[in-house]
PDB file of C-alpha atoms in Angstrom:
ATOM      1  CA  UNK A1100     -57.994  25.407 -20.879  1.00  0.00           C
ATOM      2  CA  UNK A1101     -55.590  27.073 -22.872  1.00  0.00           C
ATOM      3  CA  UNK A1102     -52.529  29.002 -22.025  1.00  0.00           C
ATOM      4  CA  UNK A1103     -49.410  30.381 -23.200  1.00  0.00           C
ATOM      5  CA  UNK A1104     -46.754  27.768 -23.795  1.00  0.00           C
ATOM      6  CA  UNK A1105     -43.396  27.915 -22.121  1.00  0.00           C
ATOM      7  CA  UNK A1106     -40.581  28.263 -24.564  1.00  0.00           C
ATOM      8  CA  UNK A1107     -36.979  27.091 -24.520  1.00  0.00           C
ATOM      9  CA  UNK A1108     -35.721  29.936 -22.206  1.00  0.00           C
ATOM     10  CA  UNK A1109     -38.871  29.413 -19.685  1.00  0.00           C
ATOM     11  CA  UNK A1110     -37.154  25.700 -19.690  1.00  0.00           C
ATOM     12  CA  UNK A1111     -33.836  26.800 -19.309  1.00  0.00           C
ATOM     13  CA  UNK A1112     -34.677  29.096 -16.667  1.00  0.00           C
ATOM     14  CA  UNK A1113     -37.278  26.541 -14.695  1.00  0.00           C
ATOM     15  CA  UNK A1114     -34.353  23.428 -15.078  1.00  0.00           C
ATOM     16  CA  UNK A1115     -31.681  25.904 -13.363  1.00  0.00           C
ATOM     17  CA  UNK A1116     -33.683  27.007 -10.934  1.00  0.00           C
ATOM     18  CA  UNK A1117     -34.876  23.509 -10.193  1.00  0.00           C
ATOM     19  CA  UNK A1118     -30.967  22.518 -10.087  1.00  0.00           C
ATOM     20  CA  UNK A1119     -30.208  24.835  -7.639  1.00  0.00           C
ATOM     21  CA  UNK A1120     -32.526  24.471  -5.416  1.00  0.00           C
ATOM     22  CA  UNK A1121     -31.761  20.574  -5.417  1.00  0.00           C
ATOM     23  CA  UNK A1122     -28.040  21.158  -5.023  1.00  0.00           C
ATOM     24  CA  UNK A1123     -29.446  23.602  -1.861  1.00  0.00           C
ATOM     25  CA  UNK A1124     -31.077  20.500  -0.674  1.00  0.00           C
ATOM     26  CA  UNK A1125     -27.955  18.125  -0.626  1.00  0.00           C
ATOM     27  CA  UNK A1126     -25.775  20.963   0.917  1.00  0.00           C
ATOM     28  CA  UNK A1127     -24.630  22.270  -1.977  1.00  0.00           C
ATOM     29  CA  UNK A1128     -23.802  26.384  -2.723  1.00  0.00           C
ATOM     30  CA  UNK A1129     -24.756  26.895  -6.278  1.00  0.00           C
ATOM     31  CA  UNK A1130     -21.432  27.451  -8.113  1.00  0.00           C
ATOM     32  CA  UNK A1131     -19.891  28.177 -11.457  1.00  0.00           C
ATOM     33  CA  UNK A1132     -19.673  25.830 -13.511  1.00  0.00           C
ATOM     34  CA  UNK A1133     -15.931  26.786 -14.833  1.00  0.00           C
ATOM     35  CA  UNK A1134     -14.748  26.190 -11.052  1.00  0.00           C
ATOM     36  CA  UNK A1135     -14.492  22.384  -9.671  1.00  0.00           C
ATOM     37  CA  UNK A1136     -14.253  23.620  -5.853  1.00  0.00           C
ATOM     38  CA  UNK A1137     -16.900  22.500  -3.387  1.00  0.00           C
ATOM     39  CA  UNK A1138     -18.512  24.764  -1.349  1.00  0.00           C
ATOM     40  CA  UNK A1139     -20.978  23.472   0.892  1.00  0.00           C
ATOM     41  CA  UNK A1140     -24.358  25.224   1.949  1.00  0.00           C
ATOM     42  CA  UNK A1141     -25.104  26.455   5.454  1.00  0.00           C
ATOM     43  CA  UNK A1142     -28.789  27.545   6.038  1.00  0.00           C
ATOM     44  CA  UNK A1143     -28.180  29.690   9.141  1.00  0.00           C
ATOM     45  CA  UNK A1144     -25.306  31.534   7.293  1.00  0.00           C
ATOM     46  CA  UNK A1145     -26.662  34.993   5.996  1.00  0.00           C
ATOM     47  CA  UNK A1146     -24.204  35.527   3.137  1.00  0.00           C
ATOM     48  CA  UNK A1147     -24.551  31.970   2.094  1.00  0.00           C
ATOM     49  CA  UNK A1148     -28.344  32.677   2.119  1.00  0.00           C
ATOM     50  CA  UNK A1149     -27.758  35.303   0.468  1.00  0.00           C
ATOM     51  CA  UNK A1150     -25.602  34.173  -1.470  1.00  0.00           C
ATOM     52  CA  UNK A1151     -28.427  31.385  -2.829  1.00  0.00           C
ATOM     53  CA  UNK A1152     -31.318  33.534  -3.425  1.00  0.00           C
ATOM     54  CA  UNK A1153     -28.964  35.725  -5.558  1.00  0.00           C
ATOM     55  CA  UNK A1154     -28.296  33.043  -7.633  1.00  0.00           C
ATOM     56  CA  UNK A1155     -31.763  31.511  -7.645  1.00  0.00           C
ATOM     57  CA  UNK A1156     -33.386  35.127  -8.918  1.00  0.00           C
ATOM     58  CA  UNK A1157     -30.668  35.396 -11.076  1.00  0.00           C
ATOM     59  CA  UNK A1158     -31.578  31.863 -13.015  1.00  0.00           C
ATOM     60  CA  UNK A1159     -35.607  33.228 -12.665  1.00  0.00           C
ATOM     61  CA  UNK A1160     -35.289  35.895 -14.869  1.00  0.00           C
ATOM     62  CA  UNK A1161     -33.821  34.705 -17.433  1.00  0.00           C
ATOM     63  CA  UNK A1162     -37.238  33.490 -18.089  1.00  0.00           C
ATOM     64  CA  UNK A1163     -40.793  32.308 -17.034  1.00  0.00           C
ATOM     65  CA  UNK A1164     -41.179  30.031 -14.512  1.00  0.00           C
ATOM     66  CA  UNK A1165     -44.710  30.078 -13.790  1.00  0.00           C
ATOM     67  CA  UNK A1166     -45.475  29.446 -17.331  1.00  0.00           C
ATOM     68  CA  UNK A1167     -43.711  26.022 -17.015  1.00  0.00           C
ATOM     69  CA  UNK A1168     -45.140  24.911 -13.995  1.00  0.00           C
ATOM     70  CA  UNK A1169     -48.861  26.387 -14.910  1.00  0.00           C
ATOM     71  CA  UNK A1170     -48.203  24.876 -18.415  1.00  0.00           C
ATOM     72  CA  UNK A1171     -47.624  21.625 -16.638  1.00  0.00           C
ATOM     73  CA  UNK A1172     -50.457  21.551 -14.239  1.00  0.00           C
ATOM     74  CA  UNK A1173     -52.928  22.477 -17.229  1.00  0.00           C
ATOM     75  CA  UNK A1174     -51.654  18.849 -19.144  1.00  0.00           C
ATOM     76  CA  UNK A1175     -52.044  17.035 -15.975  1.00  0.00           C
ATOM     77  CA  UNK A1176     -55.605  18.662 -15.328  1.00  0.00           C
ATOM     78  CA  UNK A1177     -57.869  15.211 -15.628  1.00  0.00           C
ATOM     79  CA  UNK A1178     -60.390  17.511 -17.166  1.00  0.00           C
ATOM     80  CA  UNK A1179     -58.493  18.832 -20.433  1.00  0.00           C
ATOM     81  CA  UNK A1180     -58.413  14.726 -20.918  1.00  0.00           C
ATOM     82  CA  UNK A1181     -54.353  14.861 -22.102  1.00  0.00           C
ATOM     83  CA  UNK A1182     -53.105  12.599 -20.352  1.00  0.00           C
ATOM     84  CA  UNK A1183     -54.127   9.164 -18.553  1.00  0.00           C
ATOM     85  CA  UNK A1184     -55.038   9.606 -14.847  1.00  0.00           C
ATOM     86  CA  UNK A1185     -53.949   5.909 -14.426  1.00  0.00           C
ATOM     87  CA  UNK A1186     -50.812   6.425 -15.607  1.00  0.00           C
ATOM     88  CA  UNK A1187     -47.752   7.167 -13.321  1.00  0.00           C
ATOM     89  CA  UNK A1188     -46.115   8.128 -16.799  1.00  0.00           C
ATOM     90  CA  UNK A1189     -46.607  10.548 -19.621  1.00  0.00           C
ATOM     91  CA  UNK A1190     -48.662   9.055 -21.082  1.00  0.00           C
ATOM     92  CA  UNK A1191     -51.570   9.823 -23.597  1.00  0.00           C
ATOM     93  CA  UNK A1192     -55.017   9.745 -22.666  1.00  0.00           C
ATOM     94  CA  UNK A1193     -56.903   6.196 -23.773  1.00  0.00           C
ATOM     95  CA  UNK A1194     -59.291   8.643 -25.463  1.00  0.00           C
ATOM     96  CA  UNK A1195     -56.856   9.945 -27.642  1.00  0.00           C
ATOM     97  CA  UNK A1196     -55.431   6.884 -28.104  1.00  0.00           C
ATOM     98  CA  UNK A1197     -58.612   4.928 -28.973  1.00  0.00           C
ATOM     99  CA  UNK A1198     -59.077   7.609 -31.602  1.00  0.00           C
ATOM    100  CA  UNK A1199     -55.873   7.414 -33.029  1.00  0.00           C
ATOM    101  CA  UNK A1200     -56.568   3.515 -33.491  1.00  0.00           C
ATOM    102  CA  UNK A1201     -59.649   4.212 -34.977  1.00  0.00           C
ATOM    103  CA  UNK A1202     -58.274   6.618 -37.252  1.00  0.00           C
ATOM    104  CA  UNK A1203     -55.015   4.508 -38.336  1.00  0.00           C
ATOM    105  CA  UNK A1204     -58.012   1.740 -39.266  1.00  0.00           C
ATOM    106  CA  UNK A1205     -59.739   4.134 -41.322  1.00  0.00           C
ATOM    107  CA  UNK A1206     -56.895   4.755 -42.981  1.00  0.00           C
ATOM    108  CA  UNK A1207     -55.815   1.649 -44.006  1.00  0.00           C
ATOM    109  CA  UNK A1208     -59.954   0.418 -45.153  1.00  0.00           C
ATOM    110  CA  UNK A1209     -59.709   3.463 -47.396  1.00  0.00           C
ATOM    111  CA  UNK A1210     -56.346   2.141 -49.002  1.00  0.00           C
ATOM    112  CA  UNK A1211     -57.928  -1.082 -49.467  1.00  0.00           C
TER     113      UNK A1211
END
């Protein structure tokens, strides 16, 4: 399958988000990054909530966030064969690595 690939402001955009939402998690308000007070995060207050989603559409649009996760679930599709469904890792398929053995032996018979 082949798609549109996420460039360094769909990253950008996608990693902030993602840190946000994480801070969220912990109890964290998103802040600035210039200012080294705490504020803590409280789900049942409107203006924090407020407050959060602001900030987490704010870091969406600054670029594509369903092209990075998309992007990602096309390379871990078993069927496009990119990557090894064994693997807990990143890591390539054995196809591709087979090949690339095979190749690298080539290679060298043919400098021989």
């Amino acid at each position: 399958m082949k798609m549109a690939r996420a460039n360094e402001k769909d990253l950008e955009a996608a990693l902030t988000v993602s840190r946000i939402i994480e801070d969220l998690e912990k109890g964290y308000m998103p802040g600035d990054d210039d200012t080294e007070e705490t504020e803590f995060f409280d789900q049942d207050d409107p203006e924090h909530c407020k407050r959060a989603l602001g900030a987490i559409l704010s870091a969406a649009q600054q670029g594509s966030i369903f092209r990075v996760t998309f992007g990602m679930a096309v390379v871990l599709d078993s069927r496009n064969k990119l990557l090894d469904p064994a693997a807990d890792t990143l890591e390539l398929h054995p196809d591709h690595v087979r090949n690339a053995a095979l190749a690298a032996i080539a290679q060298q018979k043919g400098e021989a």
